[in-house]
Amino acid sequence: MLTVCDLHVKYGNIEALHGISLNVEEGEIVALLGANGAGKSTTLMSIMRLAPPEGPVVTKGTISYNGTDLLPIQAHNIIARQGIGLVPEGRHIFGNLTVFENLKLATFARRDRERIQQDYERVFSLFPRLADRRTQRGDLLSGGEQQMLAIGRAFMSGVKFILLDEPSMGLSPLLMLELFRVLKSINESGTTILVVEQNARLALQYANRAYVLEAGKIVLEGKAEDLATNPEIHRAYLG
Amino acid sequence: MFLESFLQNLLNALQWGSFYALIALGYTMVYGVLLLINFAHGDIFMVGAYIGFFIATLLLGQYAGSSPSLSPVLVFAITVVVTMVLTSGVGVAIERIAYRPLRRKGASRLYVVITALMCGLILENGNLALLGASRRNFPEMLSKTAYNIGGINFTNVKIMVIMTTIAVFILLETIVRKTRLGMAMRAISYDRMAVPLMGIPVDTVIVFTFILGSSMAALAGVLFATAYPVLEPYMGALVGWKAFIAAVLGGIGEIRGAFVGGFLLGFIEIFVAALFPSTLRDLIAFSILLVFLSIKPTGIFGVSRATKI
Ligand SMILES: Nc1ncnc2c1ncn2[C@@H]1O[C@H](COP(=O)(O)OP(=O)(O)OP(=O)(O)O)[C@@H](O)[C@H]1O
Ligand SMILES: [Mg+2]
């Protein structure tokens, strides 16, 4: 489904990824692990084709999705045409819009009215707290609620494949667990997921496979249950 | 007697406020979306007035070969619409040719503002080169009718200007509050990075903003020329500056701010002029505004941008 091959990217003159390769198959949950600054967010932004200054510049390698070369496509069309969405690190909720407006904005490129209606209902049933706060401004939500809204937005954009960048950041252990349960349920209804996560234990529990990124290179990959028992992973991330 | 002159001035203030408000809109919307002070915008107003002049002249058959059989009201309506469309084209062209390439290169905002200033000068001097320095008389399409009710004088044009401005306010508020493009405009002003992640082409939203802003400046141009039918290449400069001040006064980035700021500036100017010698008008008016802004620098509706986490 998604194939990244020998990807080199840079910010300005500094190379941030030194030839990484990974793939995600339809229906999978794949985790991308690694220390701070390893290049996890950079990987996701490269796939999304986010332009500088936020996004990096690809200097070598390929990214293809269902046979389509993603490199020449602009970010908004990655969502609108290719059906890949990103829940960015730090959520990026529109604080001056209400909860409902945030969700509605995500449907910008969609024309399938009935499905949109069903998706609103789905989001509100997955996250009842959002339903209670529909008319509240985004910047007045708690961190956890903002994270739910960020995921709700990705869902509302109608994509088949969601990339998540540290969705559990700042959440209580209980909410974290709840969040991954929701992700699992979204996944079971047909959405493929690539998730960057600091909480390796939790991620490996829910993922099918995982990659470990270190200083811009992939150093380990494999089935989640194998990695969960891998001594190196244990030492570095599960301690 | 006092009440009469008050109401008379009020009406004049509303009319001038309308011009300022319609132009201020363009400043405020572009600022909201790009954080750019589009100093070419006052000259877009001038371009609008001139385009209106040519369309109206053409339609009224003052050029040989065209038939003068349209009713004046219809001519006016067509002039307004066509002028708005063509002037939008000019605004969008400036964004495409001058601002977008800078944005792509990640140029700092200072350079974009300087570019905007230059675009304004190019429009003024381009007009001068093309059409010469002579003033032009805007053709009278609507026959001005003066009314007098209870000692207050007003014309149909004045009423139309004020009504149109109120209608524009309602229309724009609706667009920005209710449509997805309007929401996208607000979203960009808050978090530019996340907008493409919603599947929204940022450039489309920017072009839409320039279309709205330029067409409102064009509307102001035609209305202004209808009320004060003398055109000259520098007509956009002073009115443009004042409209910009109105936008800041109302709280730049806020649509309501443009209207309230525009009307407030109109009020201050007219009432200062009514009470003091007219040569002191701008001096006193702007001193008042200076004091106001030093007390509330964010303008009436502006909130200082909270830093995002
Ligand atoms: N916009 C940018 N401009 C320049 N350098 C950047 C930019 N974003 C990231 N980098 C650099 O690229 C490298 C990888 O950063 P990235 O954000 O991908 O790390 P990460 O794995 O997501 O880390 P974290 O866990 O802290 O989020 C880092 O060295 C970082 O300093
Ligand atoms: Mg990161």
XYZ file of C-alpha atoms and ligand atoms in Angstrom:
580
model
C 0.000 0.000 0.000
C 2.530 2.628 1.186
C 6.124 2.040 0.163
C 8.952 4.340 1.177
C 12.263 3.454 -0.421
C 15.742 4.776 0.349
C 14.351 8.166 1.422
C 16.840 10.974 2.012
C 15.478 14.334 3.141
C 16.989 17.557 4.412
C 16.065 20.793 6.135
C 18.176 23.504 4.575
C 21.599 21.901 4.314
C 21.151 19.407 7.092
C 20.154 15.902 6.158
C 17.561 14.537 8.602
C 16.822 11.124 7.067
C 19.646 9.115 5.585
C 17.934 6.614 3.351
C 15.045 4.994 5.161
C 12.778 2.324 3.723
C 9.515 1.152 5.129
C 6.184 -0.171 3.994
C 2.675 -0.349 5.358
C 0.076 -2.793 4.087
C -3.641 -2.205 3.936
C -5.392 -2.778 7.252
C -2.246 -2.742 9.348
C -1.295 -0.754 12.398
C 2.386 0.017 12.130
C 4.340 1.797 14.849
C 7.339 4.025 14.278
C 9.507 4.276 17.381
C 12.622 6.219 18.198
C 14.268 8.721 20.488
C 13.749 12.491 20.327
C 15.159 13.934 17.149
C 15.442 10.562 15.414
C 13.377 11.770 12.469
C 9.956 10.294 13.174
C 7.985 13.480 12.529
C 10.183 14.192 9.540
C 9.231 10.820 8.070
C 5.517 11.525 8.437
C 5.811 15.055 7.039
C 7.747 13.720 4.059
C 4.988 11.253 3.300
C 2.387 14.033 3.621
C 4.425 16.208 1.252
C 4.263 19.161 3.621
C 6.235 21.997 2.060
C 9.026 23.965 3.740
C 9.423 25.692 6.158
C 7.584 23.017 8.199
C 8.289 20.115 5.892
C 11.638 18.792 4.675
C 12.915 18.556 1.104
C 13.298 15.090 -0.393
C 16.665 14.731 -2.087
C 16.653 11.054 -2.977
C 14.396 8.034 -2.821
C 10.754 7.304 -3.546
C 7.414 7.337 -1.782
C 4.598 5.519 -3.487
C 1.061 4.763 -2.454
C -0.990 2.134 -4.255
C 1.349 2.541 -7.191
C 1.113 6.357 -7.293
C 4.306 8.376 -6.874
C 3.556 10.816 -4.054
C 6.597 13.049 -4.504
C 5.123 15.504 -7.026
C 1.790 15.825 -5.165
C 0.960 18.793 -2.923
C -0.017 18.218 0.692
C -3.681 19.138 0.310
C -4.063 16.646 -2.507
C -2.415 13.906 -0.465
C -5.472 14.225 1.766
C -8.103 15.110 -0.803
C -7.097 12.765 -3.647
C -4.861 10.084 -2.165
C -6.770 9.660 1.079
C -3.853 9.858 3.495
C -4.270 12.053 6.568
C -1.966 13.264 9.335
C -2.688 14.008 12.973
C 0.310 16.258 13.535
C 2.542 16.439 16.561
C 1.128 19.049 18.918
C -2.403 18.623 17.530
C -2.673 21.925 15.677
C -6.307 22.517 16.555
C -7.777 25.731 15.171
C -8.304 27.476 18.488
C -10.406 30.265 17.014
C -12.933 27.821 15.561
C -15.460 25.760 17.465
C -15.176 22.005 17.833
C -17.804 21.522 15.177
C -16.173 23.998 12.811
C -12.860 22.186 13.200
C -14.570 18.969 12.162
C -16.479 20.616 9.346
C -13.345 22.192 7.942
C -11.817 18.743 7.590
C -14.586 17.841 5.128
C -13.479 20.679 2.827
C -12.607 18.493 -0.133
C -15.423 15.974 0.314
C -18.618 15.936 -1.701
C -20.286 12.798 -0.288
C -22.872 14.436 1.948
C -24.515 11.353 3.431
C -21.207 9.782 4.372
C -20.108 13.032 5.983
C -23.230 12.962 8.138
C -22.519 9.370 9.192
C -18.920 10.275 9.962
C -19.977 13.116 12.274
C -22.097 10.643 14.170
C -19.235 8.184 14.311
C -16.833 10.788 15.683
C -19.318 11.913 18.299
C -19.954 8.341 19.391
C -16.230 7.573 19.566
C -15.616 10.783 21.509
C -18.760 11.749 23.427
C -16.855 14.575 25.108
C -16.583 16.304 21.751
C -20.322 16.061 21.277
C -20.862 17.886 24.574
C -18.474 20.612 23.501
C -19.458 21.106 19.878
C -19.881 24.848 20.139
C -16.865 25.458 22.355
C -13.780 27.146 20.931
C -10.915 24.782 20.178
C -8.435 26.623 22.387
C -10.657 26.126 25.420
C -10.485 22.330 25.212
C -8.255 20.333 27.518
C -5.188 18.681 26.030
C -6.885 15.312 25.877
C -9.973 16.761 24.258
C -7.814 18.526 21.699
C -6.171 15.228 20.859
C -9.578 13.631 20.360
C -10.555 16.522 18.119
C -7.340 16.151 16.108
C -8.127 12.484 15.515
C -11.772 13.314 14.830
C -10.673 15.762 12.184
C -8.492 13.193 10.444
C -11.470 10.868 10.509
C -13.762 13.551 9.062
C -11.410 14.153 6.171
C -12.536 10.741 4.962
C -9.084 9.247 4.532
C -8.311 5.523 4.356
C -4.885 5.832 5.895
C -4.066 7.908 8.979
C -0.605 8.899 10.144
C -0.467 9.870 13.817
C 2.394 11.758 15.413
C 2.625 11.061 19.150
C -1.114 10.959 19.799
C -0.646 10.071 23.447
C 1.520 13.074 24.259
C 0.321 14.755 27.417
C -2.444 12.281 28.127
C -3.022 10.490 31.402
C -2.310 6.720 31.327
C -6.025 6.040 31.388
C -6.752 8.345 28.442
C -3.809 6.876 26.563
C -5.300 3.450 26.830
C -8.683 4.769 25.791
C -7.084 6.489 22.817
C -5.434 3.336 21.557
C -8.694 1.453 21.943
C -10.345 4.030 19.714
C -7.523 3.761 17.198
C -7.961 0.001 17.184
C -11.652 0.388 16.520
C -11.033 2.875 13.713
C -8.512 0.413 12.313
C -10.969 -2.470 12.508
C -13.480 -0.519 10.467
C -10.980 -0.376 7.621
C -8.500 2.440 8.245
C -4.788 1.739 7.972
C -2.640 3.379 10.648
C 0.997 4.431 10.936
C 1.643 5.750 14.419
C 4.671 7.483 15.894
C 4.780 6.878 19.609
C 7.013 7.573 22.591
C 5.192 5.019 24.674
C 6.714 1.978 22.988
C 5.084 -0.541 25.294
C 1.605 0.670 24.494
C 2.311 1.039 20.784
C 3.741 -2.475 20.494
C 0.718 -3.841 22.257
C -1.621 -2.526 19.578
C 0.551 -2.542 16.454
C 1.049 -5.395 14.008
C 4.557 -4.330 13.098
C 7.038 -1.658 14.085
C 10.125 0.187 12.875
C 12.760 1.737 15.097
C 14.390 4.912 13.866
C 17.692 6.180 15.183
C 19.420 9.345 13.961
C 17.707 9.264 10.600
C 18.168 5.553 9.918
C 15.990 2.517 10.485
C 17.869 0.267 12.857
C 15.285 -2.372 13.655
C 12.040 -3.631 12.227
C 9.776 -6.531 12.783
C 6.574 -7.903 14.208
C 5.343 -6.036 17.237
C 5.404 -9.068 19.517
C 8.979 -9.889 18.508
C 10.129 -6.342 19.124
C 8.328 -6.250 22.436
C 10.575 -9.051 23.669
C 13.712 -7.790 21.923
C 16.362 -7.062 24.573
C 17.659 -3.976 22.746
C 14.230 -2.442 22.627
C 13.782 -3.308 26.236
C 16.922 -1.505 27.208
C 16.283 1.564 25.079
C 12.548 2.113 25.268
C 10.799 -0.169 27.675
C 13.296 -0.078 30.550
C -31.681 72.932 15.377
C -28.944 71.080 17.212
C -30.577 67.744 16.573
C -30.966 68.531 12.905
C -27.358 69.389 12.379
C -26.361 66.353 14.410
C -28.430 64.060 12.220
C -27.129 65.767 9.119
C -23.558 65.168 10.183
C -24.397 61.651 11.234
C -25.581 60.857 7.751
C -22.443 62.313 6.196
C -20.315 60.410 8.661
C -22.078 57.186 7.741
C -21.381 57.780 4.091
C -17.684 58.480 4.586
C -17.488 55.658 7.050
C -18.928 53.399 4.366
C -16.095 54.164 1.966
C -13.506 53.588 4.650
C -15.176 50.398 5.809
C -15.414 48.878 2.334
C -11.727 49.529 1.701
C -10.652 48.570 5.217
C -12.169 45.135 4.623
C -9.518 44.290 2.070
C -6.713 45.328 4.397
C -8.142 43.379 7.265
C -8.913 40.160 5.402
C -5.540 39.950 3.692
C -3.863 40.666 6.997
C -5.915 37.959 8.676
C -4.861 35.364 6.143
C -1.286 36.346 5.281
C -0.273 38.690 8.123
C 0.548 41.016 5.247
C -0.299 44.706 5.201
C -1.218 45.024 1.571
C -0.237 48.613 0.928
C -1.269 48.304 -2.703
C -4.880 48.053 -1.590
C -5.648 51.794 -1.583
C -4.601 51.869 -5.198
C -6.840 48.912 -5.957
C -9.649 51.241 -4.896
C -8.367 53.800 -7.426
C -8.101 51.121 -10.113
C -11.685 50.139 -9.322
C -12.883 53.708 -9.786
C -11.100 53.957 -13.132
C -12.309 50.602 -14.397
C -15.800 51.691 -13.380
C -15.282 54.901 -15.308
C -14.362 53.063 -18.502
C -17.141 50.491 -18.225
C -19.750 53.150 -17.524
C -18.525 55.367 -20.339
C -18.548 52.438 -22.703
C -22.019 51.371 -21.669
C -23.433 54.872 -21.823
C -22.393 54.981 -25.431
C -20.028 57.858 -25.162
C -17.779 55.881 -27.420
C -18.821 55.777 -31.038
C -20.612 52.682 -32.201
C -22.205 51.453 -29.018
C -25.877 51.872 -28.480
C -27.082 54.033 -25.596
C -30.309 52.151 -25.094
C -29.771 50.717 -21.594
C -31.571 52.257 -18.663
C -29.248 54.186 -16.319
C -29.973 51.987 -13.325
C -29.128 48.897 -15.345
C -25.949 50.558 -16.600
C -25.007 51.273 -13.020
C -25.671 47.711 -11.919
C -23.660 46.245 -14.796
C -20.848 48.708 -14.130
C -20.669 47.695 -10.486
C -20.592 43.972 -11.226
C -18.141 44.104 -14.135
C -15.870 46.484 -12.235
C -15.824 44.174 -9.238
C -14.891 41.223 -11.427
C -12.144 43.031 -13.338
C -10.680 44.671 -10.246
C -10.557 41.290 -8.516
C -8.495 40.183 -11.475
C -6.026 42.991 -10.781
C -5.848 42.115 -7.075
C -5.321 38.427 -7.799
C -2.709 39.249 -10.454
C -0.711 41.239 -7.899
C -0.891 38.343 -5.459
C 0.258 35.922 -8.169
C 3.015 38.024 -9.654
C 4.351 39.796 -6.594
C 3.417 38.103 -3.329
C 3.230 34.406 -4.102
C 6.793 34.039 -5.405
C 8.074 35.708 -2.239
C 5.966 33.401 -0.114
C 7.340 30.369 -1.941
C 10.877 31.517 -1.220
C 10.024 32.045 2.428
C 10.911 35.765 2.274
C 10.515 37.644 5.532
C 7.428 39.791 5.900
C 9.304 43.061 5.602
C 10.134 42.308 1.962
C 6.552 41.454 1.173
C 5.310 44.722 2.688
C 7.895 46.691 0.694
C 6.771 44.814 -2.416
C 3.195 45.797 -1.643
C 4.200 49.449 -1.370
C 5.943 49.213 -4.723
C 2.939 47.563 -6.332
C 0.838 50.516 -5.156
C 3.291 52.997 -6.645
C 3.359 51.028 -9.889
C -0.425 51.152 -10.105
C -0.468 54.915 -9.496
C 2.317 55.695 -11.905
C 1.144 53.150 -14.443
C -2.160 54.940 -14.479
C -0.374 58.274 -14.832
C 1.672 56.983 -17.764
C -1.281 55.373 -19.450
C -3.958 57.989 -18.965
C -2.109 61.171 -18.099
C -2.466 63.450 -15.118
C -5.727 65.047 -16.186
C -8.681 64.465 -13.949
C -11.651 62.633 -15.299
C -15.284 63.126 -14.621
C -17.149 60.024 -13.646
C -20.317 59.816 -15.737
C -23.552 60.313 -13.879
C -25.542 57.119 -14.150
C -28.019 57.549 -11.334
C -29.685 60.915 -11.451
C -29.040 62.359 -8.034
C -32.242 63.218 -6.237
C -32.087 65.325 -3.135
C -34.621 64.860 -0.358
C -35.364 66.932 2.653
C -37.075 65.331 5.603
C -37.442 67.369 8.773
C -34.696 69.752 7.723
C -32.179 67.013 6.952
C -30.839 66.926 3.423
C -29.806 63.707 1.786
C -29.537 62.197 -1.654
C -30.525 58.816 -2.994
C -26.829 58.146 -3.619
C -25.922 58.688 0.013
C -28.634 56.308 1.166
C -27.549 53.747 -1.397
C -23.930 53.924 -0.249
C -24.878 53.334 3.369
C -27.361 50.557 2.592
C -24.888 48.795 0.321
C -22.225 48.864 2.994
C -24.554 47.362 5.565
C -25.558 44.649 3.097
C -21.890 43.908 2.377
C -21.225 43.590 6.090
C -23.981 41.026 6.523
C -22.870 39.133 3.433
C -19.222 38.942 4.445
C -19.957 38.010 8.027
C -22.097 35.177 6.692
C -19.396 34.014 4.300
C -16.735 34.035 6.969
C -18.906 32.443 9.668
C -20.824 29.871 7.690
C -19.006 28.707 4.576
C -16.091 26.307 4.547
C -13.972 28.778 2.574
C -14.692 31.437 5.179
C -13.799 29.018 7.963
C -10.599 28.221 6.102
C -9.792 31.952 6.069
C -10.162 32.082 9.826
C -8.244 28.847 10.249
C -5.260 30.127 8.262
C -5.004 33.158 10.473
C -4.705 30.864 13.483
C -2.551 28.020 12.217
C -1.262 28.108 8.679
C 0.543 24.768 8.859
C -2.524 22.706 9.666
C -4.685 24.044 6.841
C -3.347 21.836 4.031
C -3.761 18.884 6.412
C -7.515 19.462 6.161
C -7.264 18.894 2.405
C -7.506 22.635 1.786
C -5.331 24.275 -0.860
C -3.931 27.321 0.940
C -3.397 29.232 -2.288
C -7.059 28.890 -3.176
C -8.045 30.435 0.142
C -5.572 33.260 -0.397
C -6.883 33.948 -3.893
C -10.438 33.916 -2.541
C -9.416 36.479 0.067
C -7.909 38.756 -2.558
C -11.052 38.407 -4.669
C -13.258 39.449 -1.751
C -11.004 42.328 -0.742
C -10.441 43.698 -4.228
C -14.051 43.465 -5.250
C -15.112 45.396 -2.147
C -12.504 48.058 -2.920
C -13.903 48.193 -6.459
C -17.398 48.605 -5.078
C -16.103 51.418 -2.898
C -14.417 52.943 -5.958
C -17.602 53.038 -8.009
C -19.705 54.279 -5.098
C -17.154 56.929 -4.242
C -16.960 58.104 -7.836
C -20.744 58.205 -8.000
C -20.842 60.462 -4.949
C -17.733 62.523 -5.795
C -17.311 62.171 -9.556
C -13.729 63.321 -10.021
C -11.010 60.753 -10.676
C -7.263 61.221 -10.463
C -4.408 58.687 -10.197
C -3.574 59.516 -6.577
C -7.122 59.343 -5.269
C -6.401 55.978 -3.625
C -3.457 57.140 -1.591
C -4.998 59.236 1.167
C -8.310 57.373 1.306
C -6.332 54.124 1.333
C -4.185 55.232 4.249
C -7.241 56.310 6.181
C -8.989 53.018 5.478
C -5.913 51.208 6.710
C -6.039 53.241 9.902
C -9.720 52.352 10.180
C -8.825 48.666 9.892
C -6.241 48.956 12.657
C -8.625 51.000 14.770
C -11.276 48.287 14.554
C -8.737 45.544 15.248
C -6.944 44.310 12.147
C -7.913 40.829 11.049
C -11.523 41.277 12.179
C -14.298 41.917 9.682
C -16.503 43.691 12.224
C -13.452 45.741 13.090
C -13.194 47.066 9.547
C -16.784 48.274 9.684
C -16.744 49.727 13.152
C -13.318 51.273 12.525
C -14.455 52.720 9.208
C -17.583 54.255 10.660
C -15.741 55.529 13.721
C -13.175 57.243 11.541
C -15.994 58.732 9.462
C -17.668 60.057 12.619
C -14.544 61.564 14.063
C -13.644 63.273 10.797
C -17.069 64.697 10.114
C -17.706 65.877 13.650
C -14.261 67.394 13.986
C -14.866 69.191 10.691
C -18.217 70.429 11.968
C -16.740 71.897 15.132
C -13.311 73.135 14.023
C -11.858 74.902 10.986
C -11.580 72.402 8.161
C -7.805 72.760 7.852
C -7.493 71.265 11.320
C -9.699 68.304 10.513
C -7.085 65.627 9.896
C -4.756 66.920 12.590
C -7.375 66.668 15.297
C -8.945 63.494 13.970
C -5.670 61.624 13.887
C -4.575 62.949 17.248
C -7.731 61.471 18.718
C -6.964 58.154 17.040
C -3.392 58.218 18.263
C -4.583 58.579 21.816
C -7.117 55.828 21.303
C -4.546 53.404 19.944
C -2.086 54.166 22.696
C -4.778 53.150 25.164
C -5.919 50.081 23.228
C -3.238 49.115 20.718
C -5.074 46.029 19.494
C -7.999 48.094 18.222
C -11.625 47.732 19.205
C -12.143 44.034 18.493
C -8.553 42.914 18.298
C -7.167 40.486 20.806
C -3.453 40.160 21.192
C -2.578 36.823 19.689
C -2.167 34.271 22.429
C 0.945 32.236 21.870
C 0.035 28.774 20.772
C 1.253 25.752 22.652
N 11.653 22.562 10.487
C 12.885 22.107 10.746
N 13.980 22.802 10.339
C 15.212 22.332 10.574
N 15.486 21.199 11.194
C 14.466 20.448 11.626
C 13.111 20.865 11.426
N 12.297 19.928 11.959
C 13.116 18.979 12.460
N 14.403 19.277 12.263
C 15.556 18.452 12.660
O 15.443 17.177 12.065
C 15.759 16.148 12.979
C 14.601 15.171 13.122
O 13.513 15.863 13.739
P 12.093 15.207 13.954
O 11.173 16.291 14.359
O 11.711 14.420 12.777
O 12.368 14.249 15.187
P 11.356 13.327 15.975
O 11.853 11.933 15.852
O 9.976 13.572 15.558
O 11.608 13.822 17.455
P 10.539 14.031 18.671
O 10.365 12.702 19.308
O 11.262 14.957 19.598
O 9.308 14.597 18.117
C 16.147 16.832 14.265
O 17.547 16.876 14.327
C 15.565 18.216 14.149
O 16.384 19.152 14.813
Mg 8.402 14.467 16.424
